[in-house]
Short mmCIF file of C-alpha atoms in Angstrom, two decimals:
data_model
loop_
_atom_site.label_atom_id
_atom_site.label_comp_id
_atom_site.label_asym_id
_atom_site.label_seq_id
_atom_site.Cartn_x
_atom_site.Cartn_y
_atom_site.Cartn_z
CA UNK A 1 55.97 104.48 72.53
CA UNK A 2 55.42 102.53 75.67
CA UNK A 3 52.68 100.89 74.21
CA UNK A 4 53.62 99.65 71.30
CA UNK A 5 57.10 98.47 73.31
CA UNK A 6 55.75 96.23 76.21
CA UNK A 7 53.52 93.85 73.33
CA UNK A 8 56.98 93.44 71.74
CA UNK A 9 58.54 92.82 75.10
CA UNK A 10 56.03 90.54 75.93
CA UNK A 11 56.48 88.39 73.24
CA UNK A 12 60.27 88.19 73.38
CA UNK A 13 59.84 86.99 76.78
CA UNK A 14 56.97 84.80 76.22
CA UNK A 15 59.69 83.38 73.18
CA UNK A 16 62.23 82.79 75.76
CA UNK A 17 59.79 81.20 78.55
CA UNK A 18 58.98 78.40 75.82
CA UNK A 19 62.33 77.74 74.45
CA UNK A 20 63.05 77.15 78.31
CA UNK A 21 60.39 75.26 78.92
CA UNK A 22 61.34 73.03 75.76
CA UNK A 23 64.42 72.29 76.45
CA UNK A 24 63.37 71.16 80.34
CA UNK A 25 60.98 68.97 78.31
CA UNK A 26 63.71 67.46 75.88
CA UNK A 27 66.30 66.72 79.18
CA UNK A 28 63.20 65.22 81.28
CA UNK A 29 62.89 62.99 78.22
CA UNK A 30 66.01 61.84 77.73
CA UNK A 31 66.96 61.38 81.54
CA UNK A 32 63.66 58.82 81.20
CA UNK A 33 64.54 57.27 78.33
CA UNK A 34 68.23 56.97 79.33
CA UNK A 35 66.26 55.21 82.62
CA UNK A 36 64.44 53.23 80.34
CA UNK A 37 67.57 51.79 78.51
CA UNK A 38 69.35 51.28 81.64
CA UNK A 39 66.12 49.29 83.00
CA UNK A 40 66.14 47.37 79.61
CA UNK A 41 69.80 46.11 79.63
CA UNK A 42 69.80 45.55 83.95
CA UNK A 43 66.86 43.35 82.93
CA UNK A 44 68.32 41.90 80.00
CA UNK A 45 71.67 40.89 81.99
CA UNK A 46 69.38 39.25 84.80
CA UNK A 47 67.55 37.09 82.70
CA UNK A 48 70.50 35.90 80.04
CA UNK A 49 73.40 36.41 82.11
CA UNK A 50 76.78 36.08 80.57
CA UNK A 51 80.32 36.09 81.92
CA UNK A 52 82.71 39.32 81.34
CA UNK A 53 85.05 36.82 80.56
CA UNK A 54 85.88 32.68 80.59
CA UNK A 55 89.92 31.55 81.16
CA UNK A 56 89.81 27.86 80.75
CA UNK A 57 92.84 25.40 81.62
CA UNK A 58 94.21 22.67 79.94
CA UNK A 59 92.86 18.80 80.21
CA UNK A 60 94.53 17.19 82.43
CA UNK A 61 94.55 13.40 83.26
CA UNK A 62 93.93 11.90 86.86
CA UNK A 63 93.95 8.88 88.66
CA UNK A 64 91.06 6.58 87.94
CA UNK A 65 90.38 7.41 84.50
CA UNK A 66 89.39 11.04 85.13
CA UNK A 67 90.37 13.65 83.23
CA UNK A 68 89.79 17.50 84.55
CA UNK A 69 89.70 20.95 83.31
CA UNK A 70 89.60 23.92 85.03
CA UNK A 71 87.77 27.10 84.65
CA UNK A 72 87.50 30.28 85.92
CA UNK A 73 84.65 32.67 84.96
CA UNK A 74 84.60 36.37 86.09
CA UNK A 75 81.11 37.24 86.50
CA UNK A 76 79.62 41.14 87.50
CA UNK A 77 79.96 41.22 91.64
CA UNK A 78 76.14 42.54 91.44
CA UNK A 79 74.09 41.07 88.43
CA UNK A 80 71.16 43.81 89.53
CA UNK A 81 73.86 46.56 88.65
CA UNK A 82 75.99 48.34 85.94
CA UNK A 83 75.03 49.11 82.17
CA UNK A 84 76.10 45.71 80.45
CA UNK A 85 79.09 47.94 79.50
CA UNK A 86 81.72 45.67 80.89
CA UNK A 87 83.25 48.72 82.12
CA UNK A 88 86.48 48.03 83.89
CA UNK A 89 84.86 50.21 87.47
CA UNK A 90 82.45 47.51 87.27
CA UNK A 91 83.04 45.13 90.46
CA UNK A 92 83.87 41.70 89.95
CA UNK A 93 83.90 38.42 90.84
CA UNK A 94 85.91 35.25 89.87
CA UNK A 95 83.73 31.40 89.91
CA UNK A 96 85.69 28.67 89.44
CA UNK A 97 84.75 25.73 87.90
CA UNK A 98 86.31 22.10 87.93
CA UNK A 99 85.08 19.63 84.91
CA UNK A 100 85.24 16.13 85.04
CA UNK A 101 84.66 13.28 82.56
CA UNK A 102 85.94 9.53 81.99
CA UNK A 103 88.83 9.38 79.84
CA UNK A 104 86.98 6.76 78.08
CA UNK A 105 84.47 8.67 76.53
CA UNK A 106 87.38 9.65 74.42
CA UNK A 107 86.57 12.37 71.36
CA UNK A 108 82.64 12.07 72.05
CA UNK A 109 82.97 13.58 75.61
CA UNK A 110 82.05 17.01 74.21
CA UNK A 111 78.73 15.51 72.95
CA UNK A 112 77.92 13.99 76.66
CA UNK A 113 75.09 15.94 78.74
CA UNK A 114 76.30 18.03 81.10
CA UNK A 115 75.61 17.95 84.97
CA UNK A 116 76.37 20.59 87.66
CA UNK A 117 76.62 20.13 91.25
CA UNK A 118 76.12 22.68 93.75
CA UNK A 119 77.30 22.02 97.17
CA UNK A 120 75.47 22.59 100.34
CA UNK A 121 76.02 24.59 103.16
CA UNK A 122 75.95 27.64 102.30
CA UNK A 123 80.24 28.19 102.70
CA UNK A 124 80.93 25.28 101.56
CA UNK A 125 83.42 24.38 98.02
CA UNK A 126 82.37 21.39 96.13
CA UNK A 127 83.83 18.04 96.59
CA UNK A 128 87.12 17.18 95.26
CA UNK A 129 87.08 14.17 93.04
CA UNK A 130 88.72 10.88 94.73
CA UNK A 131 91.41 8.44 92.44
CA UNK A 132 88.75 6.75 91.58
CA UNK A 133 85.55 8.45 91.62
CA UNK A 134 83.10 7.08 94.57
CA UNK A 135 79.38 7.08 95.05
CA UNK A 136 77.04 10.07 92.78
CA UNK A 137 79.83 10.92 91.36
CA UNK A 138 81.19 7.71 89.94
CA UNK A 139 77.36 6.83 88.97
CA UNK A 140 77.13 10.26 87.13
CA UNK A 141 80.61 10.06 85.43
CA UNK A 142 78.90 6.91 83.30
CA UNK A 143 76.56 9.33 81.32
CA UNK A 144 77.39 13.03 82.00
CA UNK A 145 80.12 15.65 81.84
CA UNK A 146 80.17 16.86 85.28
CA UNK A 147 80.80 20.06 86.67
CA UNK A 148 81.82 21.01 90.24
CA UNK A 149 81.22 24.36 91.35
CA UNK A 150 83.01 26.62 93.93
CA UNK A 151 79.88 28.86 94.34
CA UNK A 152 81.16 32.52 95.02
CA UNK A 153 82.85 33.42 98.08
CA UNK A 154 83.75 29.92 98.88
CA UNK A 155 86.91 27.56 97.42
CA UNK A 156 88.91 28.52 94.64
CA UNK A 157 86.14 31.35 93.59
CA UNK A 158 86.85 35.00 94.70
CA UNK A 159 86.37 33.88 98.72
CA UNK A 160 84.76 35.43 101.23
CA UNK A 161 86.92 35.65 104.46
CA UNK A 162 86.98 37.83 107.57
CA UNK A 163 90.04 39.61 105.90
CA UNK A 164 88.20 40.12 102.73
CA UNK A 165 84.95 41.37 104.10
CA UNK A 166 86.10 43.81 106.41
CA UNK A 167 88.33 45.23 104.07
CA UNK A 168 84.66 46.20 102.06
CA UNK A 169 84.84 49.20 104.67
CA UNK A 170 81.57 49.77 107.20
CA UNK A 171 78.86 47.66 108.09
CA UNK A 172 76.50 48.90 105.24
CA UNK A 173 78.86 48.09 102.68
CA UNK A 174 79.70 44.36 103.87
CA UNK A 175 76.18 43.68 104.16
CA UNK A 176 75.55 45.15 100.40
CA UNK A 177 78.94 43.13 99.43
CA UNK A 178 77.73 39.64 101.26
CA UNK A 179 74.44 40.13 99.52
CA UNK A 180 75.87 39.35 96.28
CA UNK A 181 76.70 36.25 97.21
CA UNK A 182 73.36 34.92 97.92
CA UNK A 183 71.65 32.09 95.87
CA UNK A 184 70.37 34.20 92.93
CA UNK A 185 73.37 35.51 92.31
CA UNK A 186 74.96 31.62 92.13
CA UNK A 187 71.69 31.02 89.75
CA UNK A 188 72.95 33.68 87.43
CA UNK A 189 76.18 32.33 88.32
CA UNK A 190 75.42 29.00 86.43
CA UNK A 191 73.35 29.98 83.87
CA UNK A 192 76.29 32.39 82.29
CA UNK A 193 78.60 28.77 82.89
CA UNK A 194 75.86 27.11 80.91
CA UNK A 195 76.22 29.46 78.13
CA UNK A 196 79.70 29.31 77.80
CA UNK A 197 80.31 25.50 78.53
CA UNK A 198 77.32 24.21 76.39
CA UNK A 199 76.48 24.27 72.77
CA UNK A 200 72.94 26.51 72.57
CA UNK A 201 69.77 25.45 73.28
CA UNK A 202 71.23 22.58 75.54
CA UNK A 203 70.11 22.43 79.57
CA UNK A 204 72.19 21.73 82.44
CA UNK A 205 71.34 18.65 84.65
CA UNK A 206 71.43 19.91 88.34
CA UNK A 207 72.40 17.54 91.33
CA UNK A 208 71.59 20.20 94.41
CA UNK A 209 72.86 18.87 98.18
CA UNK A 210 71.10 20.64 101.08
CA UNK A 211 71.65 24.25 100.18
CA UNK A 212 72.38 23.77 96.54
CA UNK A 213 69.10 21.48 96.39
CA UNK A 214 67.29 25.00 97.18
CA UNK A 215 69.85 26.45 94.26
CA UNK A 216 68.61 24.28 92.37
#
């Protein structure tokens, strides 16, 4: 009897060991593949980066033949991080925009090339446009759209203050919040601008100063 029990036995447990073993195999597989995804869309996100989401103003008119609108694009905090869900955990940050053209292009404004400026520094907003334009600006204005960024953590974007940054808790984590603010993040930055702002397949004209020149 005990020898025809224990093959019996044997296999059972054998049957067991395998079904075990399979399933390890199955959640090892999809814990990589979920890996793999995650690596696909984190890499996806860093090279066509898009704003969560794009509140534009109305035109306004200025002195000296300007007229502005304003935008304001929230953006992902870290571009390196998250699963493209747009989940609303995901940390943010706004970038604020300030468009300019001459009121004499008219209706054939949209059509114009489209120029960006990035402001030195780093710290520093962009330029505020003077009634009437002046210098680059005035010269640009002939033949471009142009666009004046408040890179993040600076101006009218989500800033960066002593107030703001200490209330990111310890050292570690206003280090790993100040490191989103860097210059590939305000790369990212303009290319999800350029997607929304521009019809597809069109490039932005950069005009870099100091800092933004290495932006640029």
């Amino acid at each position: 009897a005990e020898a025809s029990t224990y093959p019996r036995a044997r296999e059972k447990l054998d049957q067991r060991s395998a079904q075990r073993m399979h399933s390890a195999v199955v959640m090892m597989l999809a814990a990589a593949a979920g890996k793999a995804a995650l690596a696909s869309v984190t890499r996806s996100r860093l090279l066509e980066p898009r704003a969560l989401r794009h509140v534009a103003g109305r035109e306004t008119e200025l002195a000296g033949g300007l007229v502005q609108k304003e935008h304001t694009f929230t953006c992902p905090l870290d571009w390196a991080a998250g699963d493209g869900s747009s989940s609303p955990e995901e940390p943010t940050i706004n970038v604020y925009c300030r468009e300019l053209v001459l009121a004499k292009h008219g209706a054939n404004a949209a059509q114009l090339p489209c120029l960006i400026y990035l402001q030195g520094g780093p710290g520093f907003p962009a330029p505020r446009p003077g009634a009437p334009p002046t210098g680059w600006l005035a010269r640009a204005l002939t033949e471009y759209r142009v666009l004046l960024l408040d890179q993040r953590g600076v101006g009218r974007s989500t800033p960066a203050t002593v107030e703001t940054i200490k209330s990111r808790g310890d050292a570690e984590a206003q280090a790993k919040y100040l490191a989103c603010l860097r210059a590939d993040s305000i790369v990212r930055d303009c290319e999800a601008i350029r997607r929304e702002l521009l019809i597809e397949g069109r490039k932005l004209t950069l005009l870099g100063q100091s800092f933004g020149g290495f932006v640029a």
